[in-house]
Short mmCIF file of C-alpha atoms in Angstrom, two decimals:
data_model
loop_
_atom_site.label_atom_id
_atom_site.label_comp_id
_atom_site.label_asym_id
_atom_site.label_seq_id
_atom_site.Cartn_x
_atom_site.Cartn_y
_atom_site.Cartn_z
CA UNK A 29 0.00 0.00 0.00
CA UNK A 30 1.31 3.46 -0.83
CA UNK A 31 -0.03 6.90 0.03
CA UNK A 32 1.10 10.41 -0.77
CA UNK A 33 0.03 13.45 1.25
CA UNK A 34 0.90 17.13 1.10
CA UNK A 35 1.37 18.96 4.39
CA UNK A 36 2.92 22.41 4.74
CA UNK A 37 4.71 22.03 1.43
CA UNK A 38 6.36 18.73 2.33
CA UNK A 39 5.51 15.55 0.44
CA UNK A 40 5.56 12.53 2.70
CA UNK A 41 5.51 9.12 1.11
CA UNK A 42 5.01 6.15 3.42
CA UNK A 43 5.22 2.69 1.92
CA UNK A 44 4.38 -0.38 3.96
CA UNK A 45 4.44 -3.91 2.65
CA UNK A 46 4.39 -7.53 3.63
CA UNK A 47 6.64 -9.98 1.80
CA UNK A 48 5.41 -13.52 1.51
CA UNK A 49 8.73 -15.03 0.44
CA UNK A 50 10.27 -16.85 3.37
CA UNK A 51 13.63 -16.79 1.60
CA UNK A 52 13.63 -13.00 1.83
CA UNK A 53 12.08 -12.37 5.22
CA UNK A 54 14.48 -14.68 7.03
CA UNK A 55 14.38 -14.92 10.79
CA UNK A 56 17.26 -13.97 13.00
CA UNK A 57 19.29 -17.13 13.58
CA UNK A 58 20.51 -15.78 16.95
CA UNK A 59 18.03 -16.71 19.67
CA UNK A 60 17.40 -14.00 22.25
CA UNK A 61 19.64 -11.59 20.35
CA UNK A 62 18.49 -8.66 22.49
CA UNK A 63 18.83 -10.55 25.81
CA UNK A 64 15.19 -9.79 26.60
CA UNK A 65 14.28 -13.33 27.71
CA UNK A 66 14.58 -13.18 31.50
CA UNK A 67 14.91 -16.41 33.48
CA UNK A 68 15.52 -14.46 36.68
CA UNK A 69 16.20 -10.77 37.31
CA UNK A 70 19.92 -10.08 37.89
CA UNK A 71 21.07 -9.02 41.36
CA UNK A 72 24.83 -9.74 41.22
CA UNK A 73 27.65 -9.83 38.69
CA UNK A 74 28.40 -12.88 36.53
CA UNK A 75 24.75 -13.80 35.94
CA UNK A 76 24.66 -14.36 32.18
CA UNK A 77 22.77 -17.56 33.00
CA UNK A 78 19.75 -15.45 33.99
CA UNK A 79 18.94 -14.83 30.34
CA UNK A 80 18.16 -17.70 27.98
CA UNK A 81 20.37 -19.39 25.35
CA UNK A 82 23.63 -17.47 25.99
CA UNK A 83 26.48 -18.98 28.00
CA UNK A 84 30.03 -18.30 29.15
CA UNK A 85 32.58 -20.42 27.22
CA UNK A 86 35.22 -19.89 29.92
CA UNK A 87 35.08 -21.49 33.35
CA UNK A 88 36.82 -18.38 34.71
CA UNK A 89 35.00 -15.58 32.89
CA UNK A 90 32.28 -13.46 34.49
CA UNK A 91 29.96 -11.93 31.83
CA UNK A 92 27.29 -9.73 33.37
CA UNK A 93 23.58 -9.47 32.65
CA UNK A 94 21.66 -6.20 32.94
CA UNK A 95 17.88 -5.84 32.83
CA UNK A 96 15.41 -3.16 33.89
CA UNK A 97 13.96 -5.60 36.44
CA UNK A 98 17.36 -6.13 38.10
CA UNK A 99 18.74 -4.80 41.36
CA UNK A 100 20.10 -1.20 41.13
CA UNK A 101 23.70 -2.17 40.29
CA UNK A 102 22.52 -4.58 37.60
CA UNK A 103 19.61 -2.67 36.14
CA UNK A 104 19.15 -0.66 32.94
CA UNK A 105 20.07 2.07 32.12
CA UNK A 106 21.98 2.75 35.40
CA UNK A 107 24.31 0.00 36.55
CA UNK A 108 27.66 -0.85 38.05
CA UNK A 109 29.70 0.40 35.06
CA UNK A 110 27.77 3.58 34.27
CA UNK A 111 24.71 4.68 32.33
CA UNK A 112 23.57 3.32 28.97
CA UNK A 113 20.17 2.98 27.34
CA UNK A 114 19.62 -0.30 25.45
CA UNK A 115 19.51 -0.29 21.66
CA UNK A 116 15.91 -1.39 22.18
CA UNK A 117 14.04 -3.31 24.82
CA UNK A 118 15.17 -3.46 28.46
CA UNK A 119 18.37 -5.50 28.55
CA UNK A 120 21.97 -6.03 27.43
CA UNK A 121 25.06 -7.89 28.64
CA UNK A 122 28.59 -6.77 29.48
CA UNK A 123 32.09 -8.25 29.20
CA UNK A 124 35.67 -7.17 29.92
CA UNK A 125 37.81 -6.89 26.79
CA UNK A 126 40.93 -6.03 28.79
CA UNK A 127 41.82 -5.57 32.48
CA UNK A 128 45.01 -4.10 33.94
CA UNK A 129 47.02 -6.52 36.14
CA UNK A 130 44.89 -9.52 35.05
CA UNK A 131 47.19 -10.61 32.25
CA UNK A 132 45.41 -11.88 29.12
CA UNK A 133 42.12 -12.22 31.01
CA UNK A 134 39.13 -12.21 28.64
CA UNK A 135 35.38 -12.56 28.90
CA UNK A 136 33.38 -13.98 26.02
CA UNK A 137 29.75 -14.79 25.36
CA UNK A 138 28.53 -17.66 23.19
CA UNK A 139 25.23 -18.88 21.80
CA UNK A 140 23.91 -21.82 19.79
CA UNK A 141 22.20 -20.73 16.58
CA UNK A 142 18.66 -21.73 15.71
CA UNK A 143 19.84 -23.64 12.64
CA UNK A 144 23.09 -24.88 11.14
CA UNK A 145 24.78 -22.64 8.57
CA UNK A 146 24.82 -23.96 5.01
CA UNK A 147 28.05 -24.30 3.03
CA UNK A 148 28.59 -21.47 0.55
CA UNK A 149 25.69 -19.42 1.94
CA UNK A 150 26.32 -15.77 2.74
CA UNK A 151 25.16 -14.58 6.17
CA UNK A 152 24.95 -11.05 7.52
CA UNK A 153 26.08 -10.52 11.12
CA UNK A 154 25.21 -7.37 13.08
CA UNK A 155 25.50 -6.32 16.72
CA UNK A 156 25.87 -3.19 18.85
CA UNK A 157 28.66 -2.47 21.35
CA UNK A 158 29.19 0.37 23.81
CA UNK A 159 32.07 1.33 26.10
CA UNK A 160 31.17 1.26 29.80
CA UNK A 161 31.40 4.72 31.38
CA UNK A 162 33.92 3.71 34.06
CA UNK A 163 36.44 2.42 31.48
CA UNK A 164 39.71 4.38 31.40
CA UNK A 165 40.66 2.89 28.04
CA UNK A 166 38.95 1.86 24.84
CA UNK A 167 39.78 -0.48 21.96
CA UNK A 168 38.78 -1.58 18.48
CA UNK A 169 39.50 -5.25 19.22
CA UNK A 170 36.11 -6.93 19.21
CA UNK A 171 34.94 -9.71 16.94
CA UNK A 172 32.79 -12.77 16.36
CA UNK A 173 33.82 -16.35 15.57
CA UNK A 174 31.60 -19.08 14.09
CA UNK A 175 32.15 -22.76 14.88
CA UNK A 176 30.49 -26.13 14.40
CA UNK A 177 30.75 -27.01 18.08
CA UNK A 178 30.63 -25.12 21.35
CA UNK A 179 33.95 -23.66 22.42
CA UNK A 180 34.66 -24.28 26.10
CA UNK A 181 37.91 -23.54 27.91
CA UNK A 182 39.06 -23.97 31.55
CA UNK A 183 41.03 -20.71 31.43
CA UNK A 184 40.18 -17.05 30.87
CA UNK A 185 42.86 -16.52 28.25
CA UNK A 186 41.68 -15.51 24.77
CA UNK A 187 41.20 -18.52 22.48
CA UNK A 188 43.79 -18.87 19.71
CA UNK A 189 41.21 -18.08 17.05
CA UNK A 190 40.92 -15.46 14.33
CA UNK A 191 37.49 -13.76 14.41
CA UNK A 192 35.57 -14.06 11.18
CA UNK A 193 34.12 -10.55 11.53
CA UNK A 194 35.71 -7.76 13.59
CA UNK A 195 35.60 -4.00 14.04
CA UNK A 196 37.60 -2.14 11.42
CA UNK A 197 40.95 -0.81 12.72
CA UNK A 198 40.40 2.59 14.29
CA UNK A 199 36.71 1.99 15.04
CA UNK A 200 37.07 2.57 18.76
CA UNK A 201 34.24 1.84 21.16
CA UNK A 202 32.82 4.99 22.78
CA UNK A 203 30.68 5.81 25.79
CA UNK A 204 28.05 8.01 24.17
CA UNK A 205 26.85 5.85 21.27
CA UNK A 206 26.37 2.24 20.28
CA UNK A 207 29.03 1.14 17.78
CA UNK A 208 27.76 -1.25 15.11
CA UNK A 209 29.85 -4.33 14.34
CA UNK A 210 28.64 -5.90 11.13
CA UNK A 211 29.83 -7.87 8.16
CA UNK A 212 29.19 -10.79 5.85
CA UNK A 213 30.34 -14.36 6.38
CA UNK A 214 30.46 -17.17 3.81
CA UNK A 215 29.78 -20.36 5.73
CA UNK A 216 31.99 -23.42 5.39
CA UNK A 217 28.98 -25.49 6.39
CA UNK A 218 28.05 -27.00 9.74
CA UNK A 219 28.57 -23.90 11.88
CA UNK A 220 26.11 -23.86 14.77
CA UNK A 221 27.65 -21.51 17.36
CA UNK A 222 28.92 -17.94 17.49
CA UNK A 223 31.19 -16.41 20.12
CA UNK A 224 31.83 -12.71 20.79
CA UNK A 225 34.82 -11.06 22.49
CA UNK A 226 38.43 -9.90 22.17
CA UNK A 227 40.58 -12.69 20.71
CA UNK A 228 43.94 -10.95 21.10
CA UNK A 229 46.52 -11.21 23.88
CA UNK A 230 47.30 -8.10 25.93
CA UNK A 231 50.47 -7.41 23.94
CA UNK A 232 48.44 -7.35 20.71
CA UNK A 233 45.37 -5.48 21.95
CA UNK A 234 44.93 -1.87 20.85
CA UNK A 235 44.46 0.38 23.89
CA UNK A 236 43.63 4.08 23.75
CA UNK A 237 43.10 6.35 26.75
CA UNK A 238 39.50 7.44 27.32
CA UNK A 239 38.67 10.33 29.62
CA UNK A 240 36.31 10.17 32.57
CA UNK A 241 36.77 6.56 33.60
CA UNK A 242 37.76 5.37 37.05
CA UNK A 243 38.64 1.76 36.22
CA UNK A 244 41.79 0.66 34.40
CA UNK A 245 39.95 -1.67 32.06
CA UNK A 246 37.94 -1.87 28.83
CA UNK A 247 34.37 -2.91 29.55
CA UNK A 248 31.90 -3.47 26.73
CA UNK A 249 28.10 -3.58 26.67
CA UNK A 250 26.60 -5.79 23.93
CA UNK A 251 23.06 -5.66 22.52
CA UNK A 252 20.92 -6.46 19.47
CA UNK A 253 22.85 -9.40 17.99
CA UNK A 254 21.58 -10.83 14.69
CA UNK A 255 22.58 -13.23 11.94
CA UNK A 256 20.46 -13.47 8.78
CA UNK A 257 21.02 -14.79 5.24
CA UNK A 258 22.38 -12.10 2.93
CA UNK A 259 20.02 -10.27 0.58
CA UNK A 260 18.20 -7.12 1.52
CA UNK A 261 14.90 -5.55 0.65
CA UNK A 262 14.67 -1.89 -0.28
CA UNK A 263 11.85 0.18 -1.75
CA UNK A 264 11.46 1.92 -5.06
CA UNK A 265 9.71 5.28 -5.36
CA UNK A 266 8.58 6.89 -8.59
CA UNK A 267 6.31 9.90 -8.89
CA UNK A 268 3.25 9.15 -11.04
CA UNK A 269 1.12 12.23 -10.53
CA UNK A 270 0.32 14.42 -7.60
CA UNK A 271 -1.38 11.91 -5.34
CA UNK A 272 -0.11 8.42 -6.20
CA UNK A 273 3.21 6.71 -5.62
CA UNK A 274 3.27 3.23 -7.12
CA UNK A 275 5.74 0.51 -7.90
CA UNK A 276 6.18 -3.24 -7.64
CA UNK A 277 7.14 -4.42 -4.17
CA UNK A 278 9.39 -5.65 -2.81
CA UNK A 279 12.39 -4.08 -4.49
CA UNK A 280 15.69 -5.84 -3.91
CA UNK A 281 19.31 -4.72 -3.84
CA UNK A 282 18.71 -1.13 -5.00
CA UNK A 283 16.63 1.82 -3.86
CA UNK A 284 15.50 4.18 -6.65
CA UNK A 285 14.17 7.64 -5.79
CA UNK A 286 13.08 9.65 -8.83
CA UNK A 287 11.21 12.88 -8.10
CA UNK A 288 11.80 14.97 -11.22
CA UNK A 289 8.91 17.26 -10.35
CA UNK A 290 10.57 18.23 -7.07
CA UNK A 291 14.15 19.22 -8.04
CA UNK A 292 16.34 19.83 -5.04
CA UNK A 293 14.16 17.64 -2.85
CA UNK A 294 15.63 15.25 -0.31
CA UNK A 295 14.76 11.79 0.88
CA UNK A 296 15.27 9.90 4.13
CA UNK A 297 15.03 6.15 4.69
CA UNK A 298 14.35 4.65 8.13
CA UNK A 299 13.58 1.16 9.32
CA UNK A 300 10.38 0.34 11.19
CA UNK A 301 12.06 1.20 14.51
CA UNK A 302 12.78 4.70 13.24
CA UNK A 303 16.54 4.17 12.85
CA UNK A 304 18.03 6.27 10.04
CA UNK A 305 19.38 4.21 7.15
CA UNK A 306 20.16 6.78 4.47
CA UNK A 307 19.56 10.43 3.57
CA UNK A 308 20.28 12.21 0.30
CA UNK A 309 19.06 14.14 -2.76
CA UNK A 310 15.75 12.89 -4.15
CA UNK A 311 16.42 13.61 -7.83
CA UNK A 312 17.56 10.49 -9.74
CA UNK A 313 18.99 8.86 -6.60
CA UNK A 314 20.17 5.26 -6.75
CA UNK A 315 21.32 3.61 -3.52
CA UNK A 316 22.81 0.13 -3.39
CA UNK A 317 21.03 -1.75 -0.59
CA UNK A 318 22.30 -5.32 -0.95
CA UNK A 319 24.06 -5.10 2.41
CA UNK A 320 21.08 -3.68 4.30
CA UNK A 321 19.30 -5.84 6.90
CA UNK A 322 16.21 -7.61 5.62
CA UNK A 323 12.84 -5.98 6.39
CA UNK A 324 10.40 -3.17 5.61
CA UNK A 325 11.51 0.45 5.36
CA UNK A 326 9.84 3.87 5.32
CA UNK A 327 10.80 6.49 2.74
CA UNK A 328 10.13 10.17 3.38
CA UNK A 329 10.54 12.55 0.44
#
């Protein structure tokens, strides 16, 4: 369905659609990716087991769980490492990526996927990370590793593994915003688990001073973790008169905005949660969208 309305000189085009193809609207293969499933409200540190599906691969690690229902130090958005609103919902988790005096000590989180990855298939990984307010340092060393079996270790040292997807060098975690870690992964086949953390030893880890912290560590909040088959849906917009915007839906891999009758106009694309995806000139605009997450979008022109 498409509608076009004129209000105070601004044309607003809202397009909503439902796609029947299950190969396009693929579910998130990460169960409880937002950590919203509460088994018990957290009241102490090291209680990752109070949210479903996720577990600690190290017998010595202490990942923390934060939820709005938790005790004050383990609630959301105020907690033991500072203040941070979730990406959405009421929960997130936290891990140490580096700690002074605890040589090569790492915390990781791991989860079993809802289905096994298929050989040769492209998958899109996406998650959000934020630097805890009390951290005196920050880093860009954060990544995800996919495996066919659960990784479990009796020590807290980083596993000798190379993450399949990691933050780009220089993409330092910060305290004010959520940093997006995303990328594509071509499966070897048989992968059923993913693990998140810092895979480098202390001597290899990038450390940059961050002002305002009181703890000599790098602490990271994690939220909104997803893994979906590659292939995105975008929308096409073409002006066909003064009151109708029409076009076949869904559009895939490219967004076309053609508003010749409104030269100099601008467009904005958001997802259904209101998160900004793209903004630009509306005249003869072509935006490649093959890497965008799957789902419906709203275009405002």
